[in-house]
Amino acid sequence: MLKSILITTTLLTSTAIFSQTLKKVSYQDGTQKLNGLVTSNAGKKLPGVLILPAWKGIDNEAKTAAADLEKQGYVAFIADIYGEGNIPTDNASAAKTAGFYKKDYAAYQRRISLALEQLKKNGAISDKIAVIGYCFGGTGALESARGKLPVLGVVSIHGSIGKDQSRPNDAISTKILVENPAEDKSVTSEDYNNLVKEMNDGKADWQIITYANSKHTFTDPKSPDYNEVMAKRAWNHTLLFLKEILK
């Protein structure tokens, strides 16, 4: 009972904090309305970080990251990849919708590009921008590099790192950090080796950090996979990477 009360109190407190630090930004992809969130320091000329959320769309993990990034001196924008009316309500619909964008990577890259434009419109210095993403968003972070989007670096946090092997390995100028949980069953050794080959073929500046005793969603406090120690280390590694490339 006490645990339930504490969780409810935490969620209510988080909602209140997010409502103060994040504001809704509506934008378009053709006729599709998209609803992103930007930090309260929007309008200031600061380095920018685009956050790509996990497979169910904008969630508390993405919002928490945005709030922390604002404290670190960045303008942060959380992208809406799916669009109004298309937000998944369960794992099955999330898998289907995320799967569409993983397959149609050009559509995914376009949605990321549109979000980057919103980040710039909200004050981010155009040549000091990075992308971070969780889970499905981690895939998007890698697609930002593959699509040669105008960002200095990307961080894939427990992302799906596999790529259709019919796609060529092109040059990659974007710096890449992959934060990979050691016990992520969604990542095969073949996926891992192919990613290393892709980055080497592309002569990328890359790094993979593997976190011991960590399953897929190890950074999400609401997940049964949550590993507090490793989650804190991963976030510190993210901040170190962003500081190196953006400041």
mmCIF file of C-alpha atoms in Angstrom:
data_model
loop_
_atom_site.group_PDB
_atom_site.id
_atom_site.type_symbol
_atom_site.label_atom_id
_atom_site.label_comp_id
_atom_site.label_asym_id
_atom_site.label_seq_id
_atom_site.Cartn_x
_atom_site.Cartn_y
_atom_site.Cartn_z
ATOM 1 C CA MET A 1 0.000 0.000 0.000
ATOM 2 C CA LEU A 2 2.773 2.418 0.986
ATOM 3 C CA LYS A 3 4.681 1.600 -2.212
ATOM 4 C CA SER A 4 1.565 2.341 -4.280
ATOM 5 C CA ILE A 5 1.111 5.693 -2.536
ATOM 6 C CA LEU A 6 4.766 6.610 -3.114
ATOM 7 C CA ILE A 7 4.558 5.726 -6.821
ATOM 8 C CA THR A 8 1.360 7.771 -7.237
ATOM 9 C CA THR A 9 2.906 10.738 -5.412
ATOM 10 C CA THR A 10 6.033 10.540 -7.580
ATOM 11 C CA LEU A 11 3.980 10.456 -10.778
ATOM 12 C CA LEU A 12 1.875 13.445 -9.680
ATOM 13 C CA THR A 13 5.004 15.385 -8.726
ATOM 14 C CA SER A 14 6.653 14.533 -12.060
ATOM 15 C CA THR A 15 3.564 15.671 -13.967
ATOM 16 C CA ALA A 16 3.591 19.007 -12.139
ATOM 17 C CA ILE A 17 7.298 19.516 -12.819
ATOM 18 C CA PHE A 18 6.971 18.629 -16.498
ATOM 19 C CA SER A 19 4.045 21.036 -16.929
ATOM 20 C CA GLN A 20 6.297 23.826 -15.677
ATOM 21 C CA THR A 21 9.412 22.948 -17.664
ATOM 22 C CA LEU A 22 7.996 21.653 -20.957
ATOM 23 C CA LYS A 23 5.633 23.307 -23.407
ATOM 24 C CA LYS A 24 3.778 21.841 -26.351
ATOM 25 C CA VAL A 25 4.908 22.682 -29.876
ATOM 26 C CA SER A 26 2.665 21.691 -32.779
ATOM 27 C CA TYR A 27 4.111 21.270 -36.269
ATOM 28 C CA GLN A 28 3.258 19.455 -39.494
ATOM 29 C CA ASP A 29 4.393 16.710 -41.824
ATOM 30 C CA GLY A 30 2.099 17.436 -44.743
ATOM 31 C CA THR A 31 -1.427 16.984 -43.371
ATOM 32 C CA GLN A 32 -0.239 15.072 -40.295
ATOM 33 C CA LYS A 33 -0.161 17.143 -37.097
ATOM 34 C CA LEU A 34 2.771 16.458 -34.781
ATOM 35 C CA ASN A 35 2.986 17.510 -31.129
ATOM 36 C CA GLY A 36 6.443 17.820 -29.630
ATOM 37 C CA LEU A 37 7.633 19.280 -26.333
ATOM 38 C CA VAL A 38 10.324 21.887 -25.747
ATOM 39 C CA THR A 39 12.066 22.975 -22.555
ATOM 40 C CA SER A 40 11.228 26.285 -20.883
ATOM 41 C CA ASN A 41 14.516 27.873 -21.988
ATOM 42 C CA ALA A 42 13.266 27.897 -25.596
ATOM 43 C CA GLY A 43 14.318 31.033 -27.429
ATOM 44 C CA LYS A 44 17.733 31.250 -25.824
ATOM 45 C CA LYS A 45 20.737 30.673 -28.065
ATOM 46 C CA LEU A 46 22.078 27.453 -26.596
ATOM 47 C CA PRO A 47 23.331 24.082 -27.828
ATOM 48 C CA GLY A 48 20.393 21.815 -28.624
ATOM 49 C CA VAL A 49 19.512 18.189 -28.002
ATOM 50 C CA LEU A 50 16.747 16.380 -29.839
ATOM 51 C CA ILE A 51 15.202 13.532 -27.844
ATOM 52 C CA LEU A 52 13.633 10.607 -29.696
ATOM 53 C CA PRO A 53 11.267 8.694 -27.396
ATOM 54 C CA ALA A 54 10.658 4.958 -27.099
ATOM 55 C CA TRP A 55 8.126 2.938 -29.072
ATOM 56 C CA LYS A 56 4.981 4.176 -27.286
ATOM 57 C CA GLY A 57 5.758 7.823 -27.995
ATOM 58 C CA ILE A 58 6.585 10.675 -25.611
ATOM 59 C CA ASP A 59 6.900 9.268 -22.092
ATOM 60 C CA ASN A 60 8.233 10.212 -18.665
ATOM 61 C CA GLU A 61 11.728 8.958 -19.451
ATOM 62 C CA ALA A 62 11.981 11.371 -22.390
ATOM 63 C CA LYS A 63 10.487 14.187 -20.300
ATOM 64 C CA THR A 64 12.885 13.548 -17.422
ATOM 65 C CA ALA A 65 15.815 13.636 -19.839
ATOM 66 C CA ALA A 66 14.589 16.947 -21.290
ATOM 67 C CA ALA A 67 14.252 18.532 -17.857
ATOM 68 C CA ASP A 68 17.750 17.396 -16.872
ATOM 69 C CA LEU A 69 19.251 18.592 -20.150
ATOM 70 C CA GLU A 70 17.755 22.032 -19.561
ATOM 71 C CA LYS A 71 19.540 22.139 -16.203
ATOM 72 C CA GLN A 72 22.761 21.253 -18.047
ATOM 73 C CA GLY A 73 22.401 24.296 -20.324
ATOM 74 C CA TYR A 74 20.780 22.777 -23.423
ATOM 75 C CA VAL A 75 17.558 23.526 -25.245
ATOM 76 C CA ALA A 76 15.862 20.142 -25.539
ATOM 77 C CA PHE A 77 13.030 19.151 -27.871
ATOM 78 C CA ILE A 78 11.142 15.850 -27.668
ATOM 79 C CA ALA A 79 10.059 14.725 -31.114
ATOM 80 C CA ASP A 80 6.648 13.347 -31.993
ATOM 81 C CA ILE A 81 7.384 10.664 -34.571
ATOM 82 C CA TYR A 82 3.935 9.108 -34.895
ATOM 83 C CA GLY A 83 1.682 12.170 -34.996
ATOM 84 C CA GLU A 84 -1.632 13.100 -33.449
ATOM 85 C CA GLY A 85 -4.130 10.239 -33.512
ATOM 86 C CA ASN A 86 -1.447 7.599 -34.043
ATOM 87 C CA ILE A 87 0.028 7.130 -30.569
ATOM 88 C CA PRO A 88 0.199 3.399 -29.648
ATOM 89 C CA THR A 89 -1.863 2.267 -26.674
ATOM 90 C CA ASP A 90 -0.305 -1.167 -26.087
ATOM 91 C CA ASN A 91 2.762 -3.215 -26.948
ATOM 92 C CA ALA A 92 1.193 -4.781 -30.027
ATOM 93 C CA SER A 93 0.284 -1.448 -31.616
ATOM 94 C CA ALA A 94 3.643 0.018 -30.585
ATOM 95 C CA ALA A 95 5.493 -2.857 -32.254
ATOM 96 C CA LYS A 96 3.451 -2.419 -35.442
ATOM 97 C CA THR A 97 3.861 1.363 -35.627
ATOM 98 C CA ALA A 98 7.548 1.390 -34.705
ATOM 99 C CA GLY A 99 8.102 -1.460 -37.159
ATOM 100 C CA PHE A 100 6.687 0.660 -39.962
ATOM 101 C CA TYR A 101 9.290 3.383 -39.387
ATOM 102 C CA LYS A 102 12.122 0.912 -38.942
ATOM 103 C CA LYS A 103 11.265 -0.496 -42.347
ATOM 104 C CA ASP A 104 10.535 2.859 -43.994
ATOM 105 C CA TYR A 105 13.669 4.510 -42.620
ATOM 106 C CA ALA A 106 13.342 7.454 -45.028
ATOM 107 C CA ALA A 107 10.002 8.369 -43.405
ATOM 108 C CA TYR A 108 11.643 8.061 -39.975
ATOM 109 C CA GLN A 109 14.522 10.289 -41.027
ATOM 110 C CA ARG A 110 12.051 12.856 -42.386
ATOM 111 C CA ARG A 111 10.148 13.004 -39.078
ATOM 112 C CA ILE A 112 13.454 13.416 -37.228
ATOM 113 C CA SER A 113 14.503 16.166 -39.635
ATOM 114 C CA LEU A 114 11.234 18.047 -39.051
ATOM 115 C CA ALA A 115 11.793 17.836 -35.293
ATOM 116 C CA LEU A 116 15.327 19.172 -35.725
ATOM 117 C CA GLU A 117 13.887 22.201 -37.513
ATOM 118 C CA GLN A 118 11.598 22.828 -34.543
ATOM 119 C CA LEU A 119 14.558 22.561 -32.175
ATOM 120 C CA LYS A 120 16.362 25.234 -34.194
ATOM 121 C CA LYS A 121 13.273 27.461 -34.286
ATOM 122 C CA ASN A 122 13.202 27.257 -30.500
ATOM 123 C CA GLY A 123 16.690 28.665 -30.074
ATOM 124 C CA ALA A 124 19.145 25.828 -30.556
ATOM 125 C CA ILE A 125 22.400 26.885 -32.206
ATOM 126 C CA SER A 126 22.188 25.282 -35.633
ATOM 127 C CA ASP A 127 25.747 23.917 -35.676
ATOM 128 C CA LYS A 128 25.657 22.654 -32.074
ATOM 129 C CA ILE A 129 22.978 19.967 -32.064
ATOM 130 C CA ALA A 130 22.942 16.309 -31.011
ATOM 131 C CA VAL A 131 20.319 13.554 -30.967
ATOM 132 C CA ILE A 132 19.651 11.056 -28.200
ATOM 133 C CA GLY A 133 17.086 8.285 -28.334
ATOM 134 C CA TYR A 134 15.662 5.501 -26.212
ATOM 135 C CA CYS A 135 14.708 2.049 -27.555
ATOM 136 C CA PHE A 136 12.908 2.792 -30.865
ATOM 137 C CA GLY A 137 14.324 6.295 -30.480
ATOM 138 C CA GLY A 138 17.799 4.786 -30.212
ATOM 139 C CA THR A 139 17.214 3.343 -33.663
ATOM 140 C CA GLY A 140 16.272 6.850 -34.776
ATOM 141 C CA ALA A 141 19.491 8.253 -33.341
ATOM 142 C CA LEU A 142 21.445 5.866 -35.559
ATOM 143 C CA GLU A 143 19.218 6.716 -38.519
ATOM 144 C CA SER A 144 20.098 10.383 -37.957
ATOM 145 C CA ALA A 145 23.736 9.481 -38.533
ATOM 146 C CA ARG A 146 22.959 7.174 -41.453
ATOM 147 C CA GLY A 147 20.789 9.863 -43.059
ATOM 148 C CA LYS A 148 23.547 12.456 -42.683
ATOM 149 C CA LEU A 149 21.246 14.802 -40.786
ATOM 150 C CA PRO A 150 22.966 18.027 -39.639
ATOM 151 C CA VAL A 151 23.936 16.968 -36.105
ATOM 152 C CA LEU A 152 27.330 16.615 -34.450
ATOM 153 C CA GLY A 153 26.617 13.425 -32.555
ATOM 154 C CA VAL A 154 24.036 10.805 -31.630
ATOM 155 C CA VAL A 155 23.451 8.612 -28.597
ATOM 156 C CA SER A 156 21.541 5.344 -28.986
ATOM 157 C CA ILE A 157 20.311 4.202 -25.558
ATOM 158 C CA HIS A 158 19.268 0.522 -25.575
ATOM 159 C CA GLY A 159 18.278 1.016 -29.189
ATOM 160 C CA SER A 160 17.581 -1.571 -31.847
ATOM 161 C CA ILE A 161 20.911 -1.434 -33.664
ATOM 162 C CA GLY A 162 20.218 -3.810 -36.542
ATOM 163 C CA LYS A 163 20.005 -2.570 -40.118
ATOM 164 C CA ASP A 164 18.701 -4.179 -43.296
ATOM 165 C CA GLN A 165 21.877 -5.620 -44.775
ATOM 166 C CA SER A 166 20.724 -4.758 -48.298
ATOM 167 C CA ARG A 167 21.473 -1.138 -47.387
ATOM 168 C CA PRO A 168 25.057 -0.090 -48.134
ATOM 169 C CA ASN A 169 27.465 1.063 -45.450
ATOM 170 C CA ASP A 170 28.117 4.720 -46.250
ATOM 171 C CA ALA A 171 30.535 7.286 -44.845
ATOM 172 C CA ILE A 172 29.493 8.543 -41.400
ATOM 173 C CA SER A 173 30.728 11.926 -40.190
ATOM 174 C CA THR A 174 28.497 12.061 -37.099
ATOM 175 C CA LYS A 175 30.049 11.000 -33.786
ATOM 176 C CA ILE A 176 28.265 7.966 -32.344
ATOM 177 C CA LEU A 177 27.790 6.645 -28.807
ATOM 178 C CA VAL A 178 25.874 3.395 -28.367
ATOM 179 C CA GLU A 179 24.793 2.469 -24.833
ATOM 180 C CA ASN A 180 24.096 -1.240 -25.005
ATOM 181 C CA PRO A 181 22.682 -3.407 -22.186
ATOM 182 C CA ALA A 182 24.603 -6.682 -21.987
ATOM 183 C CA GLU A 183 21.467 -8.803 -21.585
ATOM 184 C CA ASP A 184 19.319 -7.153 -24.267
ATOM 185 C CA LYS A 185 17.657 -10.112 -26.005
ATOM 186 C CA SER A 186 16.494 -7.867 -28.851
ATOM 187 C CA VAL A 187 20.113 -7.336 -29.947
ATOM 188 C CA THR A 188 21.819 -10.336 -31.541
ATOM 189 C CA SER A 189 25.550 -10.835 -31.846
ATOM 190 C CA GLU A 190 25.045 -10.504 -35.600
ATOM 191 C CA ASP A 191 23.390 -7.088 -35.117
ATOM 192 C CA TYR A 192 26.280 -6.007 -32.905
ATOM 193 C CA ASN A 193 28.976 -7.163 -35.306
ATOM 194 C CA ASN A 194 27.199 -5.639 -38.294
ATOM 195 C CA LEU A 195 26.972 -2.278 -36.515
ATOM 196 C CA VAL A 196 30.684 -2.330 -35.707
ATOM 197 C CA LYS A 197 31.435 -3.143 -39.348
ATOM 198 C CA GLU A 198 29.087 -0.383 -40.532
ATOM 199 C CA MET A 199 30.800 2.215 -38.360
ATOM 200 C CA ASN A 200 34.266 1.047 -39.323
ATOM 201 C CA ASP A 201 33.344 0.985 -43.015
ATOM 202 C CA GLY A 202 32.002 4.519 -42.620
ATOM 203 C CA LYS A 203 35.199 5.625 -40.827
ATOM 204 C CA ALA A 204 33.036 6.955 -38.007
ATOM 205 C CA ASP A 205 34.105 8.273 -34.617
ATOM 206 C CA TRP A 206 32.242 5.673 -32.561
ATOM 207 C CA GLN A 207 32.045 4.088 -29.144
ATOM 208 C CA ILE A 208 29.940 1.268 -27.690
ATOM 209 C CA ILE A 209 29.560 0.997 -23.921
ATOM 210 C CA THR A 210 28.058 -2.257 -22.668
ATOM 211 C CA TYR A 211 26.368 -2.284 -19.259
ATOM 212 C CA ALA A 212 26.626 -5.476 -17.202
ATOM 213 C CA ASN A 213 23.587 -7.125 -15.609
ATOM 214 C CA SER A 214 21.293 -4.955 -17.693
ATOM 215 C CA LYS A 215 18.283 -5.961 -19.752
ATOM 216 C CA HIS A 216 16.615 -4.000 -22.553
ATOM 217 C CA THR A 217 14.932 -1.049 -20.781
ATOM 218 C CA PHE A 218 17.514 -0.751 -18.017
ATOM 219 C CA THR A 219 17.339 3.066 -17.895
ATOM 220 C CA ASP A 220 13.572 3.369 -17.335
ATOM 221 C CA PRO A 221 12.579 3.564 -13.629
ATOM 222 C CA LYS A 222 9.108 2.235 -14.469
ATOM 223 C CA SER A 223 10.467 -0.900 -16.127
ATOM 224 C CA PRO A 224 11.136 -4.222 -14.357
ATOM 225 C CA ASP A 225 14.472 -4.130 -16.231
ATOM 226 C CA TYR A 226 15.544 -0.944 -14.415
ATOM 227 C CA ASN A 227 19.112 -1.033 -13.093
ATOM 228 C CA GLU A 228 19.641 2.127 -11.079
ATOM 229 C CA VAL A 229 23.442 1.939 -10.923
ATOM 230 C CA MET A 230 23.860 1.294 -14.636
ATOM 231 C CA ALA A 231 21.176 3.815 -15.572
ATOM 232 C CA LYS A 232 23.049 6.550 -13.701
ATOM 233 C CA ARG A 233 26.309 5.544 -15.358
ATOM 234 C CA ALA A 234 24.680 5.600 -18.783
ATOM 235 C CA TRP A 235 23.239 9.070 -18.206
ATOM 236 C CA ASN A 236 26.622 10.350 -17.006
ATOM 237 C CA HIS A 237 28.193 8.912 -20.153
ATOM 238 C CA THR A 238 25.542 10.694 -22.221
ATOM 239 C CA LEU A 239 26.254 14.019 -20.528
ATOM 240 C CA LEU A 240 30.010 13.585 -20.956
ATOM 241 C CA PHE A 241 29.557 12.864 -24.677
ATOM 242 C CA LEU A 242 27.253 15.873 -25.162
ATOM 243 C CA LYS A 243 29.627 18.177 -23.309
ATOM 244 C CA GLU A 244 32.525 17.051 -25.487
ATOM 245 C CA ILE A 245 30.769 17.688 -28.808
ATOM 246 C CA LEU A 246 28.499 20.650 -28.001
ATOM 247 C CA LYS A 247 30.388 22.863 -25.549
#
